[in-house]
Short mmCIF file of N, CA and C and ligand atoms in Angstrom, two decimals:
data_model
loop_
_atom_site.label_atom_id
_atom_site.label_comp_id
_atom_site.label_asym_id
_atom_site.label_seq_id
_atom_site.Cartn_x
_atom_site.Cartn_y
_atom_site.Cartn_z
N MET A 1369 92.49 76.41 115.47
CA MET A 1369 92.00 76.74 116.24
C MET A 1369 90.87 75.48 116.20
N SER A 1370 90.61 74.90 117.23
CA SER A 1370 90.04 73.75 117.56
C SER A 1370 88.67 73.99 117.61
N ASP A 1371 88.04 75.37 118.37
CA ASP A 1371 86.77 75.40 117.91
C ASP A 1371 86.28 76.32 117.30
N CYS A 1372 87.32 76.44 116.11
CA CYS A 1372 86.38 76.97 114.81
C CYS A 1372 85.88 76.86 113.72
N LEU A 1373 84.95 77.33 113.52
CA LEU A 1373 83.76 76.60 112.29
C LEU A 1373 84.79 76.55 110.89
N PHE A 1374 85.24 77.45 110.66
CA PHE A 1374 85.96 77.70 109.29
C PHE A 1374 87.49 76.57 109.30
N CYS A 1375 88.36 76.35 110.47
CA CYS A 1375 89.18 75.74 110.69
C CYS A 1375 88.65 74.35 110.47
N LYS A 1376 87.56 73.80 111.07
CA LYS A 1376 87.07 72.58 110.89
C LYS A 1376 86.80 72.40 109.67
N ILE A 1377 86.16 73.43 108.85
CA ILE A 1377 85.87 73.07 107.54
C ILE A 1377 87.08 72.65 106.36
N ALA A 1378 88.25 73.47 106.96
CA ALA A 1378 89.41 73.57 106.05
C ALA A 1378 90.01 72.12 106.48
N ALA A 1379 89.82 71.63 107.64
CA ALA A 1379 90.30 70.28 107.79
C ALA A 1379 89.63 69.14 107.37
N GLY A 1380 88.74 69.55 106.83
CA GLY A 1380 87.74 68.59 106.18
C GLY A 1380 86.60 67.87 107.25
N GLU A 1381 86.67 68.26 108.68
CA GLU A 1381 86.09 67.91 109.67
C GLU A 1381 84.54 67.99 109.30
N ILE A 1382 84.44 69.17 108.91
CA ILE A 1382 82.66 69.57 108.56
C ILE A 1382 83.02 69.83 106.79
N PRO A 1383 81.69 69.23 106.54
CA PRO A 1383 81.52 69.01 105.06
C PRO A 1383 81.33 70.43 104.30
N SER A 1384 81.90 70.57 103.28
CA SER A 1384 81.58 71.97 102.54
C SER A 1384 81.63 71.49 100.96
N THR A 1385 80.94 72.31 99.94
CA THR A 1385 81.00 72.29 98.88
C THR A 1385 82.19 73.17 98.27
N LYS A 1386 83.51 72.07 98.07
CA LYS A 1386 84.30 72.95 97.29
C LYS A 1386 84.50 73.30 96.13
N VAL A 1387 85.39 74.25 95.88
CA VAL A 1387 85.52 74.91 94.42
C VAL A 1387 86.84 74.89 94.11
N TYR A 1388 87.78 75.20 94.89
CA TYR A 1388 89.30 75.45 94.97
C TYR A 1388 89.86 74.43 96.21
N GLU A 1389 91.24 74.24 96.04
CA GLU A 1389 91.64 73.99 97.60
C GLU A 1389 93.44 73.68 96.96
N ASP A 1390 94.06 74.27 97.83
CA ASP A 1390 95.22 74.01 97.69
C ASP A 1390 96.24 73.81 99.26
N GLU A 1391 97.59 74.12 99.75
CA GLU A 1391 97.87 73.94 100.70
C GLU A 1391 97.61 75.00 101.66
N GLU A 1392 97.37 76.25 101.03
CA GLU A 1392 97.39 77.10 101.82
C GLU A 1392 95.68 77.91 101.93
N ILE A 1393 95.08 77.27 100.73
CA ILE A 1393 93.52 78.13 100.56
C ILE A 1393 92.56 77.37 100.43
N LEU A 1394 91.45 77.04 100.88
CA LEU A 1394 90.24 76.62 100.68
C LEU A 1394 89.00 77.49 100.13
N ALA A 1395 88.63 77.25 98.95
CA ALA A 1395 87.18 77.81 98.78
C ALA A 1395 86.03 77.12 98.39
N PHE A 1396 84.67 77.28 99.09
CA PHE A 1396 83.59 76.61 99.04
C PHE A 1396 82.48 77.36 99.19
N ARG A 1397 81.43 76.76 98.52
CA ARG A 1397 80.27 77.54 98.72
C ARG A 1397 79.56 77.68 100.07
N ASP A 1398 79.20 79.33 100.12
CA ASP A 1398 78.09 79.41 101.02
C ASP A 1398 77.20 78.72 101.45
N ILE A 1399 76.88 78.56 102.75
CA ILE A 1399 75.66 77.25 103.18
C ILE A 1399 74.19 78.13 102.67
N ALA A 1400 74.36 79.76 102.88
CA ALA A 1400 72.94 80.42 102.66
C ALA A 1400 73.63 81.76 101.53
N PRO A 1401 73.46 81.27 100.30
CA PRO A 1401 74.02 81.84 99.33
C PRO A 1401 73.29 83.46 99.36
N LYS A 1402 73.42 84.64 98.99
CA LYS A 1402 73.00 85.63 99.08
C LYS A 1402 72.96 86.41 97.93
N ALA A 1403 74.01 85.73 96.80
CA ALA A 1403 73.83 85.97 95.39
C ALA A 1403 74.01 84.43 94.23
N PRO A 1404 73.22 84.30 93.27
CA PRO A 1404 73.55 83.15 92.32
C PRO A 1404 75.02 82.61 92.88
N VAL A 1405 76.12 83.53 92.47
CA VAL A 1405 77.46 82.78 93.25
C VAL A 1405 77.71 83.63 94.55
N HIS A 1406 77.83 82.61 95.30
CA HIS A 1406 78.66 83.09 96.40
C HIS A 1406 79.54 82.13 97.22
N ILE A 1407 80.82 82.39 96.93
CA ILE A 1407 81.56 81.56 97.62
C ILE A 1407 82.57 82.01 98.61
N LEU A 1408 83.24 81.58 99.57
CA LEU A 1408 83.78 81.76 100.67
C LEU A 1408 85.38 81.50 100.40
N LEU A 1409 86.27 82.01 100.54
CA LEU A 1409 87.58 81.90 100.13
C LEU A 1409 88.47 81.89 101.71
N ILE A 1410 89.18 81.05 102.03
CA ILE A 1410 89.63 80.87 103.24
C ILE A 1410 91.07 80.45 103.09
N PRO A 1411 92.11 81.36 104.37
CA PRO A 1411 93.17 80.63 104.65
C PRO A 1411 93.20 79.50 105.33
N LYS A 1412 94.02 78.70 105.21
CA LYS A 1412 93.63 77.23 106.10
C LYS A 1412 94.53 77.81 107.43
N LYS A 1413 95.18 78.71 107.49
CA LYS A 1413 95.87 79.07 108.63
C LYS A 1413 94.85 79.78 109.07
N HIS A 1414 94.72 79.47 110.72
CA HIS A 1414 93.69 80.65 111.29
C HIS A 1414 94.01 81.96 111.64
N LEU A 1415 93.15 83.04 111.32
CA LEU A 1415 93.38 84.21 111.45
C LEU A 1415 91.89 84.81 111.37
N ALA A 1416 91.91 85.54 112.77
CA ALA A 1416 90.56 85.85 113.13
C ALA A 1416 90.03 86.46 112.19
N SER A 1417 90.57 87.53 111.32
CA SER A 1417 90.06 88.44 110.71
C SER A 1417 91.40 89.28 109.99
N LEU A 1418 90.80 90.55 108.79
CA LEU A 1418 91.68 90.88 108.22
C LEU A 1418 92.47 91.92 109.30
N ALA A 1419 91.62 92.11 110.33
CA ALA A 1419 92.65 93.00 111.38
C ALA A 1419 93.91 92.30 111.90
N GLU A 1420 93.65 90.74 111.97
CA GLU A 1420 94.62 89.96 112.56
C GLU A 1420 95.90 89.66 111.65
N ALA A 1421 95.93 89.97 110.34
CA ALA A 1421 96.53 89.87 109.32
C ALA A 1421 97.80 90.84 109.40
N GLY A 1422 99.26 90.29 109.07
CA GLY A 1422 100.17 91.21 109.15
C GLY A 1422 101.27 90.99 107.98
N PRO A 1423 102.07 91.68 107.67
CA PRO A 1423 103.19 91.93 106.98
C PRO A 1423 103.20 90.05 106.13
N GLU A 1424 103.73 89.38 107.22
CA GLU A 1424 103.95 87.86 107.00
C GLU A 1424 102.71 87.14 106.08
N ASP A 1425 101.49 87.73 106.00
CA ASP A 1425 100.73 87.26 105.20
C ASP A 1425 100.23 88.18 103.67
N ALA A 1426 101.19 88.67 103.48
CA ALA A 1426 100.87 89.62 102.04
C ALA A 1426 100.70 88.51 101.00
N ALA A 1427 101.99 87.69 101.06
CA ALA A 1427 101.74 86.68 99.60
C ALA A 1427 100.54 85.82 99.72
N LEU A 1428 99.92 85.73 100.80
CA LEU A 1428 98.68 84.46 100.96
C LEU A 1428 97.62 85.47 100.77
N LEU A 1429 97.29 86.75 101.40
CA LEU A 1429 96.37 87.64 100.86
C LEU A 1429 96.45 87.75 99.18
N GLY A 1430 97.81 88.31 98.66
CA GLY A 1430 97.94 88.41 97.52
C GLY A 1430 97.27 87.63 96.49
N LYS A 1431 97.58 86.21 97.14
CA LYS A 1431 97.06 84.80 96.45
C LYS A 1431 95.73 84.42 96.49
N MET A 1432 95.05 85.05 97.57
CA MET A 1432 93.66 84.62 97.85
C MET A 1432 92.67 85.78 96.91
N GLN A 1433 93.34 86.99 96.62
CA GLN A 1433 92.69 87.96 96.02
C GLN A 1433 92.78 87.52 94.20
N LEU A 1434 93.79 86.87 93.96
CA LEU A 1434 93.87 86.38 92.24
C LEU A 1434 93.18 85.48 92.22
N LEU A 1435 93.18 84.55 93.28
CA LEU A 1435 91.86 83.53 93.36
C LEU A 1435 90.58 83.81 93.19
N ALA A 1436 90.36 85.00 93.73
CA ALA A 1436 88.82 85.91 93.64
C ALA A 1436 88.77 85.59 92.23
N ARG A 1437 89.41 86.52 91.35
CA ARG A 1437 89.35 86.74 90.11
C ARG A 1437 89.29 85.38 89.40
N GLN A 1438 90.19 84.70 89.86
CA GLN A 1438 89.98 83.49 88.93
C GLN A 1438 88.83 82.48 88.81
N LEU A 1439 87.84 82.47 90.42
CA LEU A 1439 87.11 82.04 90.62
C LEU A 1439 85.75 82.73 89.53
N ALA A 1440 86.01 84.18 89.72
CA ALA A 1440 85.03 85.08 89.17
C ALA A 1440 85.14 84.42 87.82
N GLU A 1441 86.07 84.25 87.00
CA GLU A 1441 85.80 84.15 85.55
C GLU A 1441 85.16 82.51 85.63
N GLN A 1442 86.04 81.30 86.60
CA GLN A 1442 85.23 79.85 86.29
C GLN A 1442 83.99 80.17 86.50
N GLU A 1443 83.33 80.65 87.33
CA GLU A 1443 82.13 80.88 87.69
C GLU A 1443 81.05 81.58 86.55
N GLY A 1444 81.93 82.50 85.69
CA GLY A 1444 81.17 82.90 84.64
C GLY A 1444 80.83 84.28 84.82
N VAL A 1445 81.10 85.03 86.01
CA VAL A 1445 80.63 86.20 86.30
C VAL A 1445 81.76 87.56 86.38
N ALA A 1446 83.03 87.32 85.93
CA ALA A 1446 83.97 88.24 85.38
C ALA A 1446 83.47 89.33 84.68
N GLU A 1447 82.89 88.93 83.91
CA GLU A 1447 82.41 90.39 83.05
C GLU A 1447 81.24 90.86 83.22
N SER A 1448 80.38 90.16 83.84
CA SER A 1448 79.09 90.95 84.12
C SER A 1448 79.23 91.44 85.68
N GLY A 1449 80.10 91.17 86.24
CA GLY A 1449 80.93 92.15 87.56
C GLY A 1449 80.66 91.25 88.61
N PHE A 1450 81.36 91.40 89.35
CA PHE A 1450 81.24 90.78 91.21
C PHE A 1450 81.64 91.61 92.41
N ARG A 1451 81.74 91.09 93.38
CA ARG A 1451 82.07 91.59 94.48
C ARG A 1451 82.95 90.87 95.45
N VAL A 1452 83.97 91.58 96.09
CA VAL A 1452 84.91 90.88 96.93
C VAL A 1452 84.96 91.50 98.09
N VAL A 1453 84.07 90.69 99.27
CA VAL A 1453 84.05 91.37 100.48
C VAL A 1453 84.71 90.28 101.88
N ALA A 1454 85.40 91.24 102.81
CA ALA A 1454 85.97 90.89 103.92
C ALA A 1454 85.20 91.61 105.11
N ASN A 1455 84.05 90.83 106.12
CA ASN A 1455 83.63 91.42 106.86
C ASN A 1455 84.69 91.30 108.18
N SER A 1456 85.09 92.35 109.02
CA SER A 1456 86.22 92.25 110.13
C SER A 1456 85.70 92.70 111.30
N GLY A 1457 85.24 92.21 112.20
CA GLY A 1457 84.81 92.91 113.52
C GLY A 1457 83.45 93.07 113.88
N PRO A 1458 83.09 93.49 114.96
CA PRO A 1458 82.01 93.81 115.36
C PRO A 1458 81.06 94.53 114.33
N ASN A 1459 81.11 95.98 114.10
CA ASN A 1459 80.49 96.58 113.21
C ASN A 1459 80.27 96.31 111.91
N SER A 1460 81.41 95.19 111.27
CA SER A 1460 81.00 94.96 109.78
C SER A 1460 80.19 93.67 109.97
N GLY A 1461 79.84 93.21 110.81
CA GLY A 1461 78.68 91.93 110.98
C GLY A 1461 79.40 90.93 110.81
N GLN A 1462 80.53 90.54 111.15
CA GLN A 1462 81.24 89.10 111.00
C GLN A 1462 80.76 88.62 112.03
N GLU A 1463 80.54 86.97 111.61
CA GLU A 1463 79.98 86.05 112.29
C GLU A 1463 80.79 85.16 112.72
N VAL A 1464 81.52 84.59 111.41
CA VAL A 1464 82.54 83.61 111.42
C VAL A 1464 83.86 84.09 112.07
N ALA A 1465 84.73 84.37 112.91
CA ALA A 1465 86.03 84.67 113.59
C ALA A 1465 87.04 84.37 112.46
N HIS A 1466 87.17 83.89 111.41
CA HIS A 1466 88.26 83.08 110.57
C HIS A 1466 88.25 83.78 109.40
N LEU A 1467 89.25 84.27 108.95
CA LEU A 1467 89.55 85.38 107.91
C LEU A 1467 88.56 84.73 106.91
N HIS A 1468 87.86 85.47 105.89
CA HIS A 1468 87.19 84.89 104.64
C HIS A 1468 86.94 85.92 103.89
N TYR A 1469 86.72 85.84 102.73
CA TYR A 1469 86.72 86.83 101.55
C TYR A 1469 85.08 86.07 100.97
N HIS A 1470 84.13 86.88 101.13
CA HIS A 1470 82.93 86.20 100.36
C HIS A 1470 83.29 86.88 98.55
N LEU A 1471 82.81 85.87 97.71
CA LEU A 1471 82.81 86.49 96.44
C LEU A 1471 81.30 85.86 95.83
N LEU A 1472 80.79 87.37 95.69
CA LEU A 1472 79.47 87.17 94.94
C LEU A 1472 78.99 88.06 93.75
N GLY A 1473 78.29 87.32 92.78
CA GLY A 1473 78.17 87.47 91.78
C GLY A 1473 77.10 86.86 90.98
N GLY A 1474 76.81 87.06 90.01
CA GLY A 1474 75.58 86.34 89.32
C GLY A 1474 74.33 87.18 88.88
N GLU A 1475 74.38 88.45 89.64
CA GLU A 1475 72.90 89.02 89.34
C GLU A 1475 73.14 90.43 89.92
N PRO A 1476 72.64 91.62 89.61
CA PRO A 1476 72.94 93.23 90.37
C PRO A 1476 72.81 92.77 91.78
N LEU A 1477 74.07 93.47 92.46
CA LEU A 1477 74.31 92.88 94.08
C LEU A 1477 73.76 93.89 94.64
N GLY A 1478 73.20 95.18 94.15
CA GLY A 1478 72.58 96.51 95.38
C GLY A 1478 73.57 96.32 96.32
N ASP A 1479 72.81 96.53 97.65
CA ASP A 1479 73.71 96.96 98.59
C ASP A 1479 74.00 95.52 99.46
N ILE A 1480 73.82 93.90 98.81
CA ILE A 1480 74.68 93.00 99.67
C ILE A 1480 75.90 93.15 100.23
N ARG A 1481 75.74 92.79 101.68
CA ARG A 1481 77.68 93.20 102.14
C ARG A 1481 78.43 91.92 102.07
N GLY A 1482 77.47 90.68 101.81
CA GLY A 1482 78.32 89.40 102.03
C GLY A 1482 78.12 88.73 103.44
P1 5GP B 853 80.60 86.82 108.21
O1 5GP B 853 79.29 86.90 108.41
O2 5GP B 853 81.29 86.20 109.29
O3 5GP B 853 81.37 87.45 107.23
O4 5GP B 853 79.98 85.42 106.84
C1 5GP B 853 79.90 83.95 107.61
C2 5GP B 853 79.59 83.19 106.31
O5 5GP B 853 79.52 81.95 106.21
C3 5GP B 853 77.83 83.62 106.16
O6 5GP B 853 77.37 84.12 104.57
C4 5GP B 853 77.10 82.41 106.37
O7 5GP B 853 76.17 81.79 105.54
C5 5GP B 853 78.49 81.04 105.90
N1 5GP B 853 78.24 79.94 106.67
C6 5GP B 853 78.27 79.82 107.88
N2 5GP B 853 78.39 78.58 108.83
C7 5GP B 853 78.67 77.89 107.24
C8 5GP B 853 78.68 76.49 107.08
O8 5GP B 853 78.86 75.75 108.01
N3 5GP B 853 78.99 76.01 105.89
C9 5GP B 853 79.38 77.12 104.85
N4 5GP B 853 79.57 76.54 103.36
N5 5GP B 853 78.89 78.43 105.04
C10 5GP B 853 78.68 78.67 106.42
ZN1 ZN B 854 89.83 79.10 112.31
#
């Protein structure tokens, strides 16, 4: 999608601090972190939110979830605890309409929603 911020980040048109990349997925640090570890995981293909995902995306979503676990280990928060959040649609407060998982950790998270 030409007018999508995270598509532009996925394409390298807007810089980001990458922590993981493969053909299908990019993970990068949130520009306004809400916790010591705050990473965004996105599929490179445009999906507006989890509400748009279908059965054809099962493998991709599974891979993203396992990547969140792997990055939690890499960032040293797997044992202290972490949270994975996907805001979807208006009531969730989703600001960027490209599916993303927030990975948060590094301190007690309280009611941080990502
Ligand atoms: P949402 O509210 O849609 O679930 O979360 C969007 C997230 O994207 C926010 O945490 C926000 O800080 C982050 N964000 C917005 N613009 C940029 C950007 O240009 N670069 C990065 N790295 N993160 C961004
Ligand atoms: Zn997009």
